[in-house]
mmCIF file of C-alpha atoms in Angstrom:
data_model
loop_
_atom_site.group_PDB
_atom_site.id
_atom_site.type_symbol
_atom_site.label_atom_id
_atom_site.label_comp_id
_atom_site.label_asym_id
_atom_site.label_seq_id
_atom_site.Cartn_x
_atom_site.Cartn_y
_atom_site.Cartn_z
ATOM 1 C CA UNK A 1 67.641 121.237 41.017
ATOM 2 C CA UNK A 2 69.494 124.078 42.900
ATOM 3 C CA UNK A 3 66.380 123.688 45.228
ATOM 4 C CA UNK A 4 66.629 120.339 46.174
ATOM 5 C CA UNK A 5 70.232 120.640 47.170
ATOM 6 C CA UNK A 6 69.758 123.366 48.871
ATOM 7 C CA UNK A 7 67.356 121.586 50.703
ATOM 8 C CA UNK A 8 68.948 118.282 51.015
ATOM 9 C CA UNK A 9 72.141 120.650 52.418
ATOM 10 C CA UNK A 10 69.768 122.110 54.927
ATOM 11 C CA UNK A 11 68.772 118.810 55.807
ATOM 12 C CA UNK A 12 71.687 117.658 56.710
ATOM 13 C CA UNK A 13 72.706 120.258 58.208
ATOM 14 C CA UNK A 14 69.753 120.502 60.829
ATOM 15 C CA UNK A 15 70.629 116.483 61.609
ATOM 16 C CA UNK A 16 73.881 116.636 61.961
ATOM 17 C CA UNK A 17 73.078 119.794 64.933
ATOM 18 C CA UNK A 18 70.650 118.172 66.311
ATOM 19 C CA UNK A 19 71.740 114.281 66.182
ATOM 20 C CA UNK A 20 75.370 116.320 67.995
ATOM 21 C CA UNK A 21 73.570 117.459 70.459
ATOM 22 C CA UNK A 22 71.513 114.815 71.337
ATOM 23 C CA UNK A 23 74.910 113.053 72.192
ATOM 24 C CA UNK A 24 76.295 115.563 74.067
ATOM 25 C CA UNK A 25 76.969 115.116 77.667
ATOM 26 C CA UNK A 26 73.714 115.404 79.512
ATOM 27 C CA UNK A 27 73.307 117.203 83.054
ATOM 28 C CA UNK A 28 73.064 113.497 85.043
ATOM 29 C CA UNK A 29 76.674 112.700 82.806
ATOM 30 C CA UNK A 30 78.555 116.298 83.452
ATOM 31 C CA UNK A 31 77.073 116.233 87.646
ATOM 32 C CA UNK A 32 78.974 112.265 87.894
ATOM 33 C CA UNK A 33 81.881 114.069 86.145
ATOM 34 C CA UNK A 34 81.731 116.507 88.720
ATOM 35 C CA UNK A 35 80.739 113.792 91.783
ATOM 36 C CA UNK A 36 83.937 111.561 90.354
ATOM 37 C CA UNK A 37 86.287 114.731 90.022
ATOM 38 C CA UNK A 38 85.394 115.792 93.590
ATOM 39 C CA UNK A 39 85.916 112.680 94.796
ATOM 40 C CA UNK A 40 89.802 112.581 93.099
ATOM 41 C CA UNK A 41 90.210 116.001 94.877
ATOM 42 C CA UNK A 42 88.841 114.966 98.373
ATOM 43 C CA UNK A 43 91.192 112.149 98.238
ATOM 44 C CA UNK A 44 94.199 114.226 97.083
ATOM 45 C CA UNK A 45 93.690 116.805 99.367
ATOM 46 C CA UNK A 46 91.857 116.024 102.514
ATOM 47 C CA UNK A 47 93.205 112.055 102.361
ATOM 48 C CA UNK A 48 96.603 112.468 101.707
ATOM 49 C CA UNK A 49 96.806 111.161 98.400
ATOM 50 C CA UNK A 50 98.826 114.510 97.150
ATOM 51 C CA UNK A 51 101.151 112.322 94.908
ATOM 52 C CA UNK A 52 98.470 111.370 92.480
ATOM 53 C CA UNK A 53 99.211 114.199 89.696
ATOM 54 C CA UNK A 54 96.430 116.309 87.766
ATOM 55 C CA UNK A 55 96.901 114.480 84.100
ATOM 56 C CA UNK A 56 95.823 111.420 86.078
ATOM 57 C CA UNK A 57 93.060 112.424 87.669
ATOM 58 C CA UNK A 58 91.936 114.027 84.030
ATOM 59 C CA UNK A 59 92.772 110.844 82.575
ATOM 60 C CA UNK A 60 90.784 108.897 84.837
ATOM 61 C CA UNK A 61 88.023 111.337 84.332
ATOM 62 C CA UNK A 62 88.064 110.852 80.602
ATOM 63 C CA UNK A 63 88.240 107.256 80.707
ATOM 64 C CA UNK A 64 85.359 106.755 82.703
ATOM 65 C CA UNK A 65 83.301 109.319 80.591
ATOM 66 C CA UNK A 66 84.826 107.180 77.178
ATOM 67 C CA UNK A 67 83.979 103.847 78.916
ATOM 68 C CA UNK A 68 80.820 104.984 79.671
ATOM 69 C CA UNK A 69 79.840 106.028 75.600
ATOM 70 C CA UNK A 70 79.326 109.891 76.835
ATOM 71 C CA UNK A 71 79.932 112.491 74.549
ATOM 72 C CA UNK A 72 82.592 114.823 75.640
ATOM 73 C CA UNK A 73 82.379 117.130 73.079
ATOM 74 C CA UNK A 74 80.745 119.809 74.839
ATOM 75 C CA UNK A 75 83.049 119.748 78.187
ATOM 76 C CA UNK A 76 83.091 122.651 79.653
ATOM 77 C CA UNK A 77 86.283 123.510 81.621
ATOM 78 C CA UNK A 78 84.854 126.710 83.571
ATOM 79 C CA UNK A 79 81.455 125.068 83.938
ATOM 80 C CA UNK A 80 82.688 122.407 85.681
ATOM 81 C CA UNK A 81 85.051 123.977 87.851
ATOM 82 C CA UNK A 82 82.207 125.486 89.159
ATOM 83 C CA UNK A 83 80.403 121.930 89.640
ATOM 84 C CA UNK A 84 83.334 120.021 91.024
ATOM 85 C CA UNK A 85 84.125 122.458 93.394
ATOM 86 C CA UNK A 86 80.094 122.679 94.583
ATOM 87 C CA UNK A 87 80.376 118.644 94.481
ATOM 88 C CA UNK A 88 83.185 118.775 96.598
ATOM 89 C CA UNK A 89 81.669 120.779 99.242
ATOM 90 C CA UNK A 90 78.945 118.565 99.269
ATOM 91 C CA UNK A 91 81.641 115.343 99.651
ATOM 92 C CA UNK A 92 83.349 117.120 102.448
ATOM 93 C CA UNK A 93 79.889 118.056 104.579
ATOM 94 C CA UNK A 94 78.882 113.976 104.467
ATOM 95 C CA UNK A 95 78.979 113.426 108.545
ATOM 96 C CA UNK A 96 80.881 110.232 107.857
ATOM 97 C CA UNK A 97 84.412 110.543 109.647
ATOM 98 C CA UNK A 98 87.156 111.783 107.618
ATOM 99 C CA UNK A 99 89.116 108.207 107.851
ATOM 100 C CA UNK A 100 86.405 106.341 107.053
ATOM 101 C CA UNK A 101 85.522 108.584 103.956
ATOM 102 C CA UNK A 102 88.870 108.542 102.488
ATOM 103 C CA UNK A 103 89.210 104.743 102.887
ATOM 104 C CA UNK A 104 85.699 103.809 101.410
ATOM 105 C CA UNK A 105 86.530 106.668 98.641
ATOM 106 C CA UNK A 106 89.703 104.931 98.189
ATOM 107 C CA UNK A 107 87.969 101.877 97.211
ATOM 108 C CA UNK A 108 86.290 102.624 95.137
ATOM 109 C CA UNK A 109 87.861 105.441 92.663
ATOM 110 C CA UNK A 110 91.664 104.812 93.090
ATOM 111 C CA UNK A 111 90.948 101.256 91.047
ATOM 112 C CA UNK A 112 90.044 102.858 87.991
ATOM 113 C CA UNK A 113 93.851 104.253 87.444
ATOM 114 C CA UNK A 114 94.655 100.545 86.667
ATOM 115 C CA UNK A 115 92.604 101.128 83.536
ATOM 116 C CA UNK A 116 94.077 104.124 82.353
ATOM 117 C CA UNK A 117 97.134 103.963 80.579
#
């Protein structure tokens, strides 16, 4: 009997790992966190956009993961520093004039803080 539990514990225990990290954000989901952060800090820094404040952008960020179904469980602060800012650089070498960026950027991600509340 002690067996079977044991088993049965073992069991579980093996699904519930596994089934977590099959959830877990995968590396298409953390590199459009990354993509959607940079764009937040393009338009807050190179845009002029500097009032928008950090909770918001996180917020945003969040939202858009939880609206999507992602698990965030396994967000990774320092990891993604690391992406956002190599995202960033990639947003800022586009040969697409600065105006024209921030405007279409604009668009596009500064509608989403109507959602977050």
């Amino acid at each position: 009997m002690r067996k079977i539990i044991f088993i049965s514990h073992i069991t579980l225990l093996f699904w519930f790992v596994f089934s977590t990290k099959a959830f877990a954000l995968s590396i298409n989901e953390t590199e459009n966190l990354a993509d959607l952060t940079a764009v937040y800090i393009f338009l807050k820094h190179d845009c002029g956009y500097s009032q928008i404040p950090d909770h918001e952008i996180e917020r945003a960020i969040f939202y858009f993961a939880q609206s999507n179904h992602w698990d965030i469980s396994n967000y990774d602060k320092s990891a993604m520093a690391k992406l956002n800012e190599e995202s960033y650089d990639d947003l800022k070498k586009i040969p697409i004039p600065r105006k024209k960026k921030c405007r279409v950027l604009a668009n596009d991600a500064l509608a989403l803080f109507a959602y977050v509340k």
